[in-house]
Coordinates of C-alpha atoms and ligand atoms in Angstrom, one line a residue:
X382 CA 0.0 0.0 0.0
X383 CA 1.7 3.2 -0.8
X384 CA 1.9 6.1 1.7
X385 CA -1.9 8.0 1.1
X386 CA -3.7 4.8 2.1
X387 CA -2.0 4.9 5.9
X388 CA -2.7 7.9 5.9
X389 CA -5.9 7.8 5.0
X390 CA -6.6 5.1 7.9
X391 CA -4.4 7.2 9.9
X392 CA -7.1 10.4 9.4
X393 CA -10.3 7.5 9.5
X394 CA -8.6 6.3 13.4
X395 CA -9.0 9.9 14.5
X396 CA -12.5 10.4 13.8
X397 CA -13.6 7.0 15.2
X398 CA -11.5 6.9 18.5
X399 CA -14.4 7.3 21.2
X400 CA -13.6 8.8 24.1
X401 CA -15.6 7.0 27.2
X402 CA -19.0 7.8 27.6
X403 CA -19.6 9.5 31.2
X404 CA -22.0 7.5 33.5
X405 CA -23.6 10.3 33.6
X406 CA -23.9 13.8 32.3
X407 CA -20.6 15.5 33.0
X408 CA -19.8 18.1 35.6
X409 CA -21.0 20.0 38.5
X410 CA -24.7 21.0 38.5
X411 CA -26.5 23.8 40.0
X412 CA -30.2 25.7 39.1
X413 CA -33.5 23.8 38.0
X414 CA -32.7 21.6 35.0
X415 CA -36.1 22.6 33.3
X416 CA -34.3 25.8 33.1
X417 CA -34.0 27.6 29.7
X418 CA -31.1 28.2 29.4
X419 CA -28.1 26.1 30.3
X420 CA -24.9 27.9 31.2
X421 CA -21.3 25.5 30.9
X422 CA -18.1 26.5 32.4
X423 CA -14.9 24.3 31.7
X424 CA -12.2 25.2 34.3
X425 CA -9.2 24.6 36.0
X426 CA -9.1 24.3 39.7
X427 CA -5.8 26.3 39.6
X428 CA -6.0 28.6 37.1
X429 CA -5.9 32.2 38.0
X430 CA -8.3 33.4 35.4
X431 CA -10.7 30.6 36.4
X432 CA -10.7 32.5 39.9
X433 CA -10.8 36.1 38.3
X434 CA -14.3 35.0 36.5
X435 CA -15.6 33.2 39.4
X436 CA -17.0 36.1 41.2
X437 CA -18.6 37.5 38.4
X438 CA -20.2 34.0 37.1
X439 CA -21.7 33.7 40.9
X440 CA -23.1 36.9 40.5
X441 CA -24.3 36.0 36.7
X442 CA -26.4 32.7 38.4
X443 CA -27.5 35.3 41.3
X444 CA -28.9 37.7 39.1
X445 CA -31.0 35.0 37.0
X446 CA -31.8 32.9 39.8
X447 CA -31.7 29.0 39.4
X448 CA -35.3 28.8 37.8
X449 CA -33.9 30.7 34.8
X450 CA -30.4 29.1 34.3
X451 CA -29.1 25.3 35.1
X452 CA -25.4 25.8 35.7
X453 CA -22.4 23.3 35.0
X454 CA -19.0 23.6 36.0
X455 CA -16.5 21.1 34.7
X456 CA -13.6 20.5 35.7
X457 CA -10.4 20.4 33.3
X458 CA -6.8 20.6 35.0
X459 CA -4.4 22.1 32.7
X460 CA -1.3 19.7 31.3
X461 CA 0.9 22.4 32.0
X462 CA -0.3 23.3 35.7
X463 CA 1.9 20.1 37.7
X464 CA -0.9 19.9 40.3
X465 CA -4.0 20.2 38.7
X466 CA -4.7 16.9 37.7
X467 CA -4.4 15.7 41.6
X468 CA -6.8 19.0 43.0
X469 CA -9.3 17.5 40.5
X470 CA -9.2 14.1 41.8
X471 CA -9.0 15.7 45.1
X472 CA -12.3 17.7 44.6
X473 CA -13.8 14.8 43.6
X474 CA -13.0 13.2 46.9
X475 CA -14.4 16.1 49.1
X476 CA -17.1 15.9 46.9
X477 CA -18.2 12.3 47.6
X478 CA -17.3 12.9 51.4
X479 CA -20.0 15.6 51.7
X480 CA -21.6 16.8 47.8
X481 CA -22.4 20.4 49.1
X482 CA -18.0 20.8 49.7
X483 CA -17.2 21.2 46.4
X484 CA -19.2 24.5 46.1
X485 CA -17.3 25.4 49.3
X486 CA -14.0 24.4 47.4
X487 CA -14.1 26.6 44.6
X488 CA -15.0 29.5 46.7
X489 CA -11.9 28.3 48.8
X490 CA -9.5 28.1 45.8
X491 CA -10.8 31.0 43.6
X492 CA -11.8 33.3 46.3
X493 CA -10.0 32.9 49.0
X494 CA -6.5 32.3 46.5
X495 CA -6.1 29.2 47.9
X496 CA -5.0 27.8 44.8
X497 CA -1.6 29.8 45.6
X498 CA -0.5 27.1 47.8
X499 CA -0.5 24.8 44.8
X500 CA 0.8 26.9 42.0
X501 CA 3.9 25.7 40.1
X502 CA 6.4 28.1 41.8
X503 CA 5.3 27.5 44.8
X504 CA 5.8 23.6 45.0
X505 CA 8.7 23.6 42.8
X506 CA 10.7 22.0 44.8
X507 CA 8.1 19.6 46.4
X508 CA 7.3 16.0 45.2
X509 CA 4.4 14.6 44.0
X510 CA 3.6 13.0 47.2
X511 CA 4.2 16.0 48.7
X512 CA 1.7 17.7 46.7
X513 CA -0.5 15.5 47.4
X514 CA 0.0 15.6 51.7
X515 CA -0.5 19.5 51.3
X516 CA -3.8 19.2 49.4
X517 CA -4.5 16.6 52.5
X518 CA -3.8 19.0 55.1
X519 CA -5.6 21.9 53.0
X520 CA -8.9 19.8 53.1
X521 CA -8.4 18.5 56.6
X522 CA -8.2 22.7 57.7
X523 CA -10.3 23.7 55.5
X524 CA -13.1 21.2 55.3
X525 CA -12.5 18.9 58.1
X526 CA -11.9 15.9 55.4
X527 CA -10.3 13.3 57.4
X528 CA -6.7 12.4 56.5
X529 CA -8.0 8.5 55.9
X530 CA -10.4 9.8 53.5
X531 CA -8.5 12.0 51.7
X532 CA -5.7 9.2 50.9
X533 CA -8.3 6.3 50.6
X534 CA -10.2 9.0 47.6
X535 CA -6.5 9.5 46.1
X536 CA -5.9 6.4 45.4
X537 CA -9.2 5.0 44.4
X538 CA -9.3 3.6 40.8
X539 CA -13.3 5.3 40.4
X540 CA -11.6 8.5 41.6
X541 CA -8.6 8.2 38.9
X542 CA -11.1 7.3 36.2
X543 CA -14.0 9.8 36.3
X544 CA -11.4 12.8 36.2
X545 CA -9.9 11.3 33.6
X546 CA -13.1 10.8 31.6
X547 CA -14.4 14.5 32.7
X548 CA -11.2 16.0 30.7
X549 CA -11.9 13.6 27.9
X550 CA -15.1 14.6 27.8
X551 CA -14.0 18.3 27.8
X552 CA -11.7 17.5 24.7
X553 CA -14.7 16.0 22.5
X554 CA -16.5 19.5 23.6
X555 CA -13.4 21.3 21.8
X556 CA -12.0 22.9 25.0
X557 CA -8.2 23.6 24.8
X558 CA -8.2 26.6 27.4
X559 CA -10.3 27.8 30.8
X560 CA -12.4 29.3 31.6
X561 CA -14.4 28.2 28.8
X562 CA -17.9 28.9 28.2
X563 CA -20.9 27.7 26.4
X564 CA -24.8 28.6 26.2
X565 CA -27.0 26.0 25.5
X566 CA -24.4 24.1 24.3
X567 CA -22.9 27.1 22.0
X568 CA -19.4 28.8 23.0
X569 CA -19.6 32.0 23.5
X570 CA -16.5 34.2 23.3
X571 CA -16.7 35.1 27.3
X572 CA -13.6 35.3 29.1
X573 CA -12.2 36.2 32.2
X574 CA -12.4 40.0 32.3
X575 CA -16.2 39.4 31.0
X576 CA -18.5 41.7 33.7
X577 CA -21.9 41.1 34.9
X578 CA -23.3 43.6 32.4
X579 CA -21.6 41.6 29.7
X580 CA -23.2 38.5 30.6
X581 CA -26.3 40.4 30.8
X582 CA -26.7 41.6 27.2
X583 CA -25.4 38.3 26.1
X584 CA -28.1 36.4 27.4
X585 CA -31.0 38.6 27.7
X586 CA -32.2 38.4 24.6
X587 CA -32.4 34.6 25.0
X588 CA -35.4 35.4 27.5
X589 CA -37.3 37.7 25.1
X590 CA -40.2 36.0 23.2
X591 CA -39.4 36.5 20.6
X592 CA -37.1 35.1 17.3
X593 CA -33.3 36.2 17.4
X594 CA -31.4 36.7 14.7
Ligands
LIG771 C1 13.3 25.8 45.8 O1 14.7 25.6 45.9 C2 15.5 26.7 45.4 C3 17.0 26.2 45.6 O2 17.3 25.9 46.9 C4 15.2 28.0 46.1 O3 16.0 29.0 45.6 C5 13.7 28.3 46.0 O4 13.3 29.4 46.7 C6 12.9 27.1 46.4 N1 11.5 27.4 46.1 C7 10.5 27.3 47.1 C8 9.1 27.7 46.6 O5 10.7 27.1 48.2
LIG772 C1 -17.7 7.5 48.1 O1 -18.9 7.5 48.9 C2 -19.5 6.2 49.0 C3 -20.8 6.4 49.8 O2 -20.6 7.0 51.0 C4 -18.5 5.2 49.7 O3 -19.1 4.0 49.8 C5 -17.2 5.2 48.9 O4 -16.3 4.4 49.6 C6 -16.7 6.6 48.7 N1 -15.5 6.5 47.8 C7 -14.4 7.0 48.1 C8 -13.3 6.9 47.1 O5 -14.2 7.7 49.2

């Protein structure tokens, strides 16, 4: 076979590779899911833009109310941030220890700059065990997530998996960056420095009866 036919099952591989269906609809869910308009944010647990917009998508859910907008946040840690793959596995361990925490958590990390503690400059010289006992010790302060918990959730295999599938799941979405954003399944060019008033004229019209164009 000459070189355009591997190639050509080279190109038909990529468009067939599945990635894993989620058990269930991915990410974090907030607001009435009748809602109509559903409102997707793909972030990072440690990115600092991710905890710029927070503030301003909290206020964004506020304003509406939960009857008007379902909210989901999705987690996707960043290849290039060292720690971020192990804060999501850790959120999802707070999050099966009590479901309400992992609201708690993002207002920890984004809000509160906890995510500091676990930025690449400031564990530079700390292995990845070590990372892992300081995001222990952070939830055991923070949350009061026993210690036995915390290690049993790290290394659980269900743990591993479903953050590994959530990023997947971000990649068939598209998603190469955070924060990320999509309206009723659309992204929408909303970034970081995007205000509340901003938010506001983008999705207004969506609750006006009438056609848009
Ligand atoms: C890591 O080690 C280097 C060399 O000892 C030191 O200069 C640096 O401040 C350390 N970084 C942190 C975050 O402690
Ligand atoms: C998650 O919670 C369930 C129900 O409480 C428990 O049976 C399971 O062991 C927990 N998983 C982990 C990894 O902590």
């Amino acid at each position: 076979m000459n070189k355009n036919i591997y190639f050509i099952f080279f190109l038909i591989s990529i468009v067939f590779s599945q990635a894993p269906i989620p058990k269930r609809p991915d990410g974090h869910k907030q607001g009435d899911i009748n809602a109509p308009v559903y409102l997707e944010m793909f972030c990072d647990l440690l990115c600092p833009d991710c905890a710029h917009s927070w503030p301003t998508i909290k206020n964004v859910l506020e304003y509406y109310g939960s009857s008007k907008i379902y909210f989901i946040f999705h987690v996707f840690p960043l290849p290039y941030h060292t720690s971020a793959f192990f804060m999501a596995e850790a959120s999802l361990v707070l999050e099966n220890y009590t479901q309400s925490l992992f609201w708690d958590l993002l207002d920890s990390l984004y809000i509160d700059s906890k995510q500091q503690m676990f930025w690449d400059d400031a564990v530079e010289n700390t292995t990845l065990e070590g990372i892992k006992s300081l995001m222990g010790s952070y939830l055991l302060d923070e949350f009061g997530l026993p210690n036995s918990y915390f290690w049993n959730g790290m290394n659980d295999v269900t743990i591993d998996w479903n953050s590994r599938v959530s990023w997947k799941y971000a990649c068939t979405r598209g998603v190469s960056g955070t924060p990320t954003f999509m309206v009723n399944g659309v992204y929408v060019a909303m970034g970081s420095d995007s205000s509340l008033n901003d938010w506001i004229n983008l999705l207004n019209p969506l609750f006006l009866n009438k056609p848009i164009y």
